[in-house]
């Protein structure tokens, strides 16, 4: 589809109404684009800032048809958009990123096969459909290893570590005996991600590689730049670019990676692709010349990409659960940029907001 026909005044449809949709809609508004959010979830954070919303199930074809008629193009804030929903919309209106990006990234097995097919390093893996497959795979890849469902895993859900004493039948039960992959355990020193944009014309702009610290499987801090050799950072960004080129990708995406080894032995191993704006890119709102949200809107509308240049050393801290209660102290802190997502109820593990702190680069 020709993406170059969009101009300010266009209406962008967004599937999903969480904080990512909210921040996309805010950026879109800066560029004169109005947003229409489609989600089955009442009281979604994006409703506060979007011109319109449709509250309906992703399987509701009448609602989807009305949505498609009301928008000029569609994007999404989560990778688990049902394939029939994506196909239904893509037949009526440009969908960016496209259905191929969704199909490849929704399934960990197809994602790993795709990434390793590009010649990029991934953790050794095996496909698991039965307990016998799991036993054979653990014999081949050893312990520790990590068992992950092929679909619907996020923030550590749908995965279990196979340690020395782990009973395999119990582990398989824990992930619901769903189709899965077993991955060799990667003894990583750092977790990093590349957040980047690709335009429909093949233009590419990556933000600096960032380093991620997870707590309880949830992103807690992102620090930029990552502590990497410049050559390793180049390799990480080149890996992200080859993934985006091979997918014919349009929009912002993130590639999560493990870094093993030190010095000359530093290596990049691709873990996961997120076909959307990503929590590890939130630092760009104040820490880069163009935010990931503006960049996404630019890319999918066929506008020129903005500069991804970093503006200092940046730390992004997620405010999870009760942590958002400190909003007053954060607002009183010079130079701290507070973002709250407008969620009514804080629950343990729920992302309520984030803070970004940018400091001058040491000379
Ligand atoms: P994922 O859902 O694949 O992003 O995994 C969630 C987290 O589990 C990662 O951020 C890592 O901290 C850890 N993890 C996942 N896969 C592996 C692996 N193969 N080896 C070591 N740690 C892993």
CSV table of C-alpha atoms and ligand atoms in Angstrom, one decimal:
chain,number,residue,atom,x,y,z
A,1,UNK,CA,0.0,0.0,0.0
A,2,UNK,CA,1.1,3.5,-0.7
A,3,UNK,CA,1.9,5.1,2.6
A,4,UNK,CA,3.0,8.4,1.1
A,5,UNK,CA,-0.5,9.8,0.7
A,6,UNK,CA,-1.0,10.6,4.4
A,7,UNK,CA,-0.8,14.2,5.6
A,8,UNK,CA,-1.6,16.1,8.8
A,9,UNK,CA,-5.3,15.8,9.3
A,10,UNK,CA,-5.3,12.0,8.7
A,11,UNK,CA,-7.0,9.7,11.2
A,12,UNK,CA,-4.8,7.0,12.7
A,13,UNK,CA,-6.5,3.9,14.1
A,14,UNK,CA,-4.8,2.2,17.0
A,15,UNK,CA,-5.5,-1.3,18.2
A,16,UNK,CA,-5.1,-1.4,21.9
A,17,UNK,CA,-5.7,1.4,24.4
A,18,UNK,CA,-2.9,1.1,27.0
A,19,UNK,CA,-0.1,3.5,27.8
A,20,UNK,CA,1.7,2.8,24.5
A,21,UNK,CA,-1.4,3.8,22.5
A,22,UNK,CA,-1.8,6.8,24.8
A,23,UNK,CA,1.8,8.0,24.0
A,24,UNK,CA,1.4,7.3,20.3
A,25,UNK,CA,-1.8,9.4,20.3
A,26,UNK,CA,-0.1,12.3,22.1
A,27,UNK,CA,2.7,12.2,19.5
A,28,UNK,CA,0.3,11.9,16.7
A,29,UNK,CA,-1.6,15.0,17.9
A,30,UNK,CA,1.7,17.0,17.8
A,31,UNK,CA,1.8,16.1,14.1
A,32,UNK,CA,-1.8,17.0,13.4
A,33,UNK,CA,-3.0,13.4,13.2
A,34,UNK,CA,-6.1,12.4,15.1
A,35,UNK,CA,-6.4,9.0,16.7
A,36,UNK,CA,-9.2,6.5,17.0
A,37,UNK,CA,-8.5,3.8,19.5
A,38,UNK,CA,-10.1,0.3,19.2
A,39,UNK,CA,-10.0,-1.9,22.3
A,40,UNK,CA,-12.2,-4.3,24.2
A,41,UNK,CA,-11.1,-2.7,27.5
A,42,UNK,CA,-13.2,-0.1,29.2
A,43,UNK,CA,-11.4,2.8,30.9
A,44,UNK,CA,-8.3,2.5,28.7
A,45,UNK,CA,-5.5,5.0,29.3
A,46,UNK,CA,-5.5,6.1,25.7
A,47,UNK,CA,-9.2,7.2,25.8
A,48,UNK,CA,-8.2,10.4,27.7
A,49,UNK,CA,-6.1,11.7,24.7
A,50,UNK,CA,-7.7,10.1,21.6
A,51,UNK,CA,-10.3,11.9,19.5
A,52,UNK,CA,-12.5,8.8,19.4
A,53,UNK,CA,-12.6,5.2,20.6
A,54,UNK,CA,-14.5,2.0,19.8
A,55,UNK,CA,-15.1,-0.4,22.6
A,56,UNK,CA,-15.5,-3.8,21.1
A,57,UNK,CA,-14.0,-7.2,20.8
A,58,UNK,CA,-11.2,-7.8,18.3
A,59,UNK,CA,-13.4,-10.5,16.7
A,60,UNK,CA,-16.4,-8.1,16.2
A,61,UNK,CA,-16.4,-7.7,12.4
A,62,UNK,CA,-19.1,-5.1,12.3
A,63,UNK,CA,-17.2,-2.9,14.8
A,64,UNK,CA,-14.0,-3.5,12.9
A,65,UNK,CA,-15.6,-2.5,9.6
A,66,UNK,CA,-16.9,0.7,11.1
A,67,UNK,CA,-13.5,1.4,12.5
A,68,UNK,CA,-11.8,0.8,9.2
A,69,UNK,CA,-14.3,3.2,7.5
A,70,UNK,CA,-13.5,5.9,10.1
A,71,UNK,CA,-9.7,5.8,9.9
A,72,UNK,CA,-7.0,6.3,7.2
A,73,UNK,CA,-4.5,3.8,8.5
A,74,UNK,CA,-4.1,1.4,11.4
A,75,UNK,CA,-1.3,0.6,13.8
A,76,UNK,CA,-1.2,-1.4,17.0
A,77,UNK,CA,0.4,-1.2,20.4
A,78,UNK,CA,0.7,-5.0,21.1
A,79,UNK,CA,1.9,-7.9,19.1
A,80,UNK,CA,-0.9,-10.3,20.0
A,81,UNK,CA,-3.4,-8.8,17.5
A,82,UNK,CA,-5.4,-11.8,16.3
A,83,UNK,CA,-4.3,-12.7,12.8
A,84,UNK,CA,-8.0,-12.6,11.5
A,85,UNK,CA,-8.4,-9.1,12.9
A,86,UNK,CA,-5.2,-8.0,11.2
A,87,UNK,CA,-6.2,-9.6,7.9
A,88,UNK,CA,-9.7,-8.1,8.1
A,89,UNK,CA,-8.4,-4.6,8.6
A,90,UNK,CA,-5.5,-4.9,6.1
A,91,UNK,CA,-8.0,-5.8,3.4
A,92,UNK,CA,-9.7,-2.4,4.0
A,93,UNK,CA,-7.0,0.1,5.1
A,94,UNK,CA,-3.2,0.3,5.3
A,95,UNK,CA,-1.9,-1.6,8.4
A,96,UNK,CA,1.5,-0.7,9.6
A,97,UNK,CA,3.5,-2.7,10.7
A,98,UNK,CA,2.2,-5.3,8.3
A,99,UNK,CA,0.7,-8.7,8.9
A,100,UNK,CA,4.0,-10.4,8.2
A,101,UNK,CA,5.7,-8.7,11.1
A,102,UNK,CA,2.8,-9.9,13.4
A,103,UNK,CA,2.9,-13.4,12.1
A,104,UNK,CA,6.6,-13.8,12.6
A,105,UNK,CA,6.8,-12.2,16.0
A,106,UNK,CA,3.6,-13.8,17.5
A,107,UNK,CA,5.2,-17.2,17.6
A,108,UNK,CA,8.6,-17.7,19.3
A,109,UNK,CA,9.4,-20.6,17.1
A,110,UNK,CA,8.8,-18.8,13.8
A,111,UNK,CA,10.6,-15.8,15.3
A,112,UNK,CA,13.7,-17.8,16.2
A,113,UNK,CA,13.7,-19.6,12.9
A,114,UNK,CA,13.4,-16.3,11.1
A,115,UNK,CA,16.2,-14.6,13.1
A,116,UNK,CA,18.6,-17.5,12.8
A,117,UNK,CA,17.7,-17.8,9.1
A,118,UNK,CA,19.2,-14.2,8.7
A,119,UNK,CA,22.5,-15.5,10.1
A,120,UNK,CA,22.0,-13.8,13.5
A,121,UNK,CA,22.8,-15.5,16.7
A,122,UNK,CA,20.0,-16.8,18.9
A,123,UNK,CA,20.1,-19.1,21.9
A,124,UNK,CA,20.1,-22.8,20.7
A,125,UNK,CA,16.5,-23.9,20.7
A,126,UNK,CA,14.2,-26.9,20.1
A,127,UNK,CA,10.5,-27.0,19.2
A,128,UNK,CA,8.4,-28.7,21.9
A,129,UNK,CA,5.0,-30.4,21.2
A,130,UNK,CA,5.1,-33.3,23.7
A,131,UNK,CA,6.7,-34.2,27.0
A,132,UNK,CA,8.9,-36.6,25.0
A,133,UNK,CA,10.1,-33.6,22.9
A,134,UNK,CA,10.9,-31.7,26.1
A,135,UNK,CA,12.9,-34.7,27.6
A,136,UNK,CA,14.9,-35.0,24.4
A,137,UNK,CA,15.5,-31.2,24.2
A,138,UNK,CA,16.7,-31.0,27.7
A,139,UNK,CA,19.1,-33.9,27.1
A,140,UNK,CA,20.4,-32.0,24.0
A,141,UNK,CA,20.6,-28.4,25.4
A,142,UNK,CA,21.3,-29.2,29.0
A,143,UNK,CA,20.3,-27.5,32.3
A,144,UNK,CA,19.7,-24.7,33.0
A,145,UNK,CA,17.5,-24.0,30.1
A,146,UNK,CA,14.3,-22.0,29.6
A,147,UNK,CA,10.9,-23.4,28.5
A,148,UNK,CA,8.7,-20.8,26.9
A,149,UNK,CA,5.3,-21.0,25.3
A,150,UNK,CA,5.4,-20.2,21.6
A,151,UNK,CA,2.5,-17.7,21.9
A,152,UNK,CA,1.2,-15.1,24.4
A,153,UNK,CA,4.3,-14.8,26.6
A,154,UNK,CA,5.3,-11.4,28.0
A,155,UNK,CA,7.0,-10.0,31.1
A,156,UNK,CA,8.2,-13.5,31.9
A,157,UNK,CA,4.7,-15.1,31.7
A,158,UNK,CA,4.4,-18.5,30.0
A,159,UNK,CA,8.0,-19.4,30.8
A,160,UNK,CA,9.8,-21.6,33.3
A,161,UNK,CA,13.5,-22.2,34.0
A,162,UNK,CA,14.6,-25.8,33.9
A,163,UNK,CA,17.2,-26.1,36.6
A,164,UNK,CA,19.1,-29.1,37.9
A,165,UNK,CA,16.3,-30.6,40.0
A,166,UNK,CA,13.3,-29.4,37.9
A,167,UNK,CA,10.8,-32.1,37.2
A,168,UNK,CA,10.1,-31.9,33.5
A,169,UNK,CA,6.5,-33.1,33.6
A,170,UNK,CA,5.7,-30.4,36.3
A,171,UNK,CA,7.5,-27.7,34.2
A,172,UNK,CA,5.5,-28.7,31.1
A,173,UNK,CA,2.3,-28.5,33.2
A,174,UNK,CA,3.3,-25.1,34.5
A,175,UNK,CA,3.2,-23.7,31.0
A,176,UNK,CA,-0.2,-25.4,30.3
A,177,UNK,CA,1.3,-28.0,27.9
A,178,UNK,CA,1.0,-25.5,25.1
A,179,UNK,CA,3.3,-25.7,22.1
A,180,UNK,CA,6.6,-24.3,23.3
A,181,UNK,CA,10.3,-23.9,22.6
A,182,UNK,CA,13.1,-24.9,24.9
A,183,UNK,CA,16.1,-22.5,24.8
A,184,UNK,CA,19.6,-23.0,26.1
A,185,UNK,CA,20.2,-20.7,29.0
A,186,UNK,CA,22.3,-17.7,28.0
A,187,UNK,CA,24.8,-16.6,30.6
A,188,UNK,CA,24.4,-13.0,29.7
A,189,UNK,CA,26.2,-10.1,31.3
A,190,UNK,CA,23.8,-7.5,30.0
A,191,UNK,CA,20.4,-7.2,28.5
A,192,UNK,CA,20.1,-4.5,25.8
A,193,UNK,CA,17.7,-3.4,23.2
A,194,UNK,CA,17.8,-1.7,19.9
A,195,UNK,CA,14.8,0.5,19.3
A,196,UNK,CA,14.6,1.7,15.6
A,197,UNK,CA,12.3,2.9,12.9
A,198,UNK,CA,12.1,1.8,9.2
A,199,UNK,CA,10.1,3.8,6.7
A,200,UNK,CA,8.2,2.4,3.7
A,201,UNK,CA,11.0,3.7,1.5
A,202,UNK,CA,13.6,1.7,3.4
A,203,UNK,CA,14.8,4.7,5.4
A,204,UNK,CA,16.2,3.5,8.8
A,205,UNK,CA,17.0,5.3,12.0
A,206,UNK,CA,18.1,3.5,15.2
A,207,UNK,CA,18.3,5.1,18.7
A,208,UNK,CA,21.4,4.4,20.6
A,209,UNK,CA,21.5,0.9,22.1
A,210,UNK,CA,20.1,0.9,25.6
A,211,UNK,CA,20.6,-1.3,28.6
A,212,UNK,CA,17.7,-2.8,30.5
A,213,UNK,CA,17.4,-4.0,34.1
A,214,UNK,CA,14.5,-6.2,34.9
A,215,UNK,CA,13.1,-6.9,38.3
A,216,UNK,CA,10.6,-9.8,38.7
A,217,UNK,CA,10.7,-10.1,34.9
A,218,UNK,CA,9.4,-6.6,34.5
A,219,UNK,CA,11.5,-3.8,33.0
A,220,UNK,CA,12.6,-1.6,35.9
A,221,UNK,CA,15.3,0.7,34.4
A,222,UNK,CA,16.7,1.6,31.0
A,223,UNK,CA,20.1,3.3,30.8
A,224,UNK,CA,21.5,4.8,27.7
A,225,UNK,CA,24.0,4.4,26.3
A,226,UNK,CA,24.5,0.7,27.0
A,227,UNK,CA,28.0,-0.1,28.3
A,228,UNK,CA,29.2,-1.8,25.1
A,229,UNK,CA,32.2,-1.6,22.9
A,230,UNK,CA,31.3,0.7,19.9
A,231,UNK,CA,31.8,-2.3,17.5
A,232,UNK,CA,29.3,-4.4,19.5
A,233,UNK,CA,26.7,-1.6,19.4
A,234,UNK,CA,27.2,-1.4,15.6
A,235,UNK,CA,26.6,-5.1,15.4
A,236,UNK,CA,23.5,-4.9,17.5
A,237,UNK,CA,22.1,-2.1,15.3
A,238,UNK,CA,23.0,-3.9,12.1
A,239,UNK,CA,21.2,-7.0,13.4
A,240,UNK,CA,18.0,-4.9,14.0
A,241,UNK,CA,18.3,-3.4,10.6
A,242,UNK,CA,18.6,-6.7,8.8
A,243,UNK,CA,15.5,-8.0,10.7
A,244,UNK,CA,13.5,-4.9,9.7
A,245,UNK,CA,14.6,-5.1,6.1
A,246,UNK,CA,13.8,-8.8,5.8
A,247,UNK,CA,10.3,-8.1,7.2
A,248,UNK,CA,9.7,-5.1,4.9
A,249,UNK,CA,8.9,-3.5,8.2
A,250,UNK,CA,7.3,0.0,8.5
A,251,UNK,CA,7.2,1.7,11.9
A,252,UNK,CA,9.2,1.5,15.2
A,253,UNK,CA,10.2,-1.8,16.6
A,254,UNK,CA,12.5,-3.1,19.3
A,255,UNK,CA,14.9,-6.0,19.3
A,256,UNK,CA,15.8,-7.3,22.8
A,257,UNK,CA,19.3,-8.9,23.0
A,258,UNK,CA,21.6,-10.6,25.4
A,259,UNK,CA,25.2,-9.6,25.6
A,260,UNK,CA,27.7,-12.3,26.6
A,261,UNK,CA,31.4,-12.0,27.1
A,262,UNK,CA,33.6,-9.0,27.8
A,263,UNK,CA,36.1,-7.1,25.8
A,264,UNK,CA,37.1,-8.9,22.6
A,265,UNK,CA,34.6,-11.6,23.5
A,266,UNK,CA,31.5,-9.5,23.7
A,267,UNK,CA,28.8,-11.1,21.6
A,268,UNK,CA,25.2,-10.2,20.7
A,269,UNK,CA,22.4,-12.8,20.9
A,270,UNK,CA,18.9,-11.9,19.7
A,271,UNK,CA,16.2,-12.8,22.2
A,272,UNK,CA,13.0,-11.2,21.0
A,273,UNK,CA,11.5,-8.8,18.5
A,274,UNK,CA,8.6,-6.4,19.5
A,275,UNK,CA,6.8,-5.1,16.4
A,276,UNK,CA,5.8,-1.9,18.1
A,277,UNK,CA,7.0,1.0,20.3
A,278,UNK,CA,8.6,-0.5,23.4
A,279,UNK,CA,9.0,0.3,27.0
A,280,UNK,CA,12.8,0.4,26.6
A,281,UNK,CA,12.3,3.3,24.1
A,282,UNK,CA,10.5,5.5,26.6
A,283,UNK,CA,13.7,7.4,27.3
A,284,UNK,CA,13.6,8.9,23.8
A,285,UNK,CA,10.7,11.3,24.8
A,286,UNK,CA,13.2,13.6,26.5
A,287,UNK,CA,16.5,11.8,25.8
A,288,UNK,CA,16.5,11.9,22.0
A,289,UNK,CA,15.9,14.5,19.3
A,290,UNK,CA,12.8,12.6,18.1
A,291,UNK,CA,10.8,10.3,20.5
A,292,UNK,CA,10.0,6.7,19.5
A,293,UNK,CA,6.3,7.7,19.4
A,294,UNK,CA,6.8,10.6,17.0
A,295,UNK,CA,9.1,8.4,15.0
A,296,UNK,CA,6.5,5.7,14.8
A,297,UNK,CA,3.8,8.1,13.5
A,298,UNK,CA,6.3,9.5,11.0
A,299,UNK,CA,7.2,6.1,9.7
A,300,UNK,CA,3.7,4.7,9.3
A,301,UNK,CA,2.4,7.9,7.8
A,302,UNK,CA,5.2,8.0,5.2
A,303,UNK,CA,6.7,11.2,6.7
A,304,UNK,CA,10.5,11.8,6.8
A,305,UNK,CA,12.0,10.1,9.8
A,306,UNK,CA,13.4,12.4,12.5
A,307,UNK,CA,16.9,12.4,14.0
A,308,UNK,CA,17.4,9.7,16.6
A,309,UNK,CA,20.4,11.5,18.1
A,310,UNK,CA,20.7,11.1,21.9
A,311,UNK,CA,20.7,14.3,24.0
A,312,UNK,CA,22.7,13.1,27.0
A,313,UNK,CA,23.1,10.2,29.4
A,314,UNK,CA,19.6,8.9,30.1
A,315,UNK,CA,18.0,6.8,32.8
A,316,UNK,CA,14.3,5.8,32.5
A,317,UNK,CA,12.7,4.4,35.6
A,318,UNK,CA,9.4,2.5,35.4
A,319,UNK,CA,6.9,3.4,38.1
A,320,UNK,CA,5.4,0.0,39.0
A,321,UNK,CA,2.5,-0.4,41.3
A,322,UNK,CA,2.7,1.8,44.4
A,323,UNK,CA,5.9,3.6,43.1
A,324,UNK,CA,3.6,6.1,41.2
A,325,UNK,CA,2.5,7.3,44.6
A,326,UNK,CA,5.8,9.3,44.8
A,327,UNK,CA,4.6,11.6,42.0
A,328,UNK,CA,4.9,14.7,44.2
A,329,UNK,CA,8.5,14.1,45.1
A,330,UNK,CA,9.3,13.3,41.5
A,331,UNK,CA,7.7,16.5,40.3
A,332,UNK,CA,9.7,18.5,42.9
A,333,UNK,CA,13.0,17.0,41.5
A,334,UNK,CA,14.7,19.4,39.0
A,335,UNK,CA,15.0,17.8,35.6
A,336,UNK,CA,12.9,14.7,36.3
A,337,UNK,CA,10.3,14.1,33.6
A,338,UNK,CA,7.3,12.4,35.0
A,339,UNK,CA,4.8,10.5,32.8
A,340,UNK,CA,1.7,9.0,34.4
A,341,UNK,CA,-0.6,6.8,32.4
A,342,UNK,CA,-3.9,7.8,34.1
A,343,UNK,CA,-4.6,4.3,35.3
A,344,UNK,CA,-7.2,4.4,38.1
A,345,UNK,CA,-6.0,1.5,40.1
A,346,UNK,CA,-2.5,0.6,41.0
A,347,UNK,CA,-1.8,-3.1,41.4
A,348,UNK,CA,1.5,-4.9,42.1
A,349,UNK,CA,3.4,-5.3,38.9
A,350,UNK,CA,1.2,-2.9,37.0
A,351,UNK,CA,3.1,-0.2,35.0
A,352,UNK,CA,1.6,3.1,36.2
A,353,UNK,CA,4.0,5.6,34.7
A,354,UNK,CA,7.7,6.3,34.2
A,355,UNK,CA,10.3,9.0,34.9
A,356,UNK,CA,13.1,10.0,32.6
A,357,UNK,CA,16.3,11.8,33.8
A,358,UNK,CA,18.7,13.2,31.3
A,359,UNK,CA,22.1,14.4,32.4
A,360,UNK,CA,24.9,16.0,30.3
A,361,UNK,CA,27.4,13.7,28.7
A,362,UNK,CA,30.6,13.7,30.6
A,363,UNK,CA,33.4,15.2,28.5
B,1,LIG,P1,11.5,-13.1,27.3
B,1,LIG,O1,10.1,-13.3,27.6
B,1,LIG,O2,12.0,-14.0,26.2
B,1,LIG,O3,11.8,-11.7,27.0
B,1,LIG,O4,12.3,-13.4,28.6
B,1,LIG,C1,12.2,-12.7,29.8
B,1,LIG,C2,13.5,-12.7,30.6
B,1,LIG,O5,13.9,-14.0,31.0
B,1,LIG,C3,14.6,-12.1,29.8
B,1,LIG,O6,14.6,-10.7,29.8
B,1,LIG,C4,15.8,-12.7,30.5
B,1,LIG,O7,16.1,-12.0,31.7
B,1,LIG,C5,15.3,-14.1,30.9
B,1,LIG,N1,15.6,-15.1,29.8
B,1,LIG,C6,14.8,-15.4,28.8
B,1,LIG,N2,15.4,-16.3,28.0
B,1,LIG,C7,16.6,-16.6,28.5
B,1,LIG,C8,17.6,-17.5,28.1
B,1,LIG,N3,17.6,-18.2,27.0
B,1,LIG,N4,18.7,-17.5,28.9
B,1,LIG,C9,18.8,-16.7,30.1
B,1,LIG,N5,17.8,-15.9,30.5
B,1,LIG,C10,16.7,-15.8,29.7
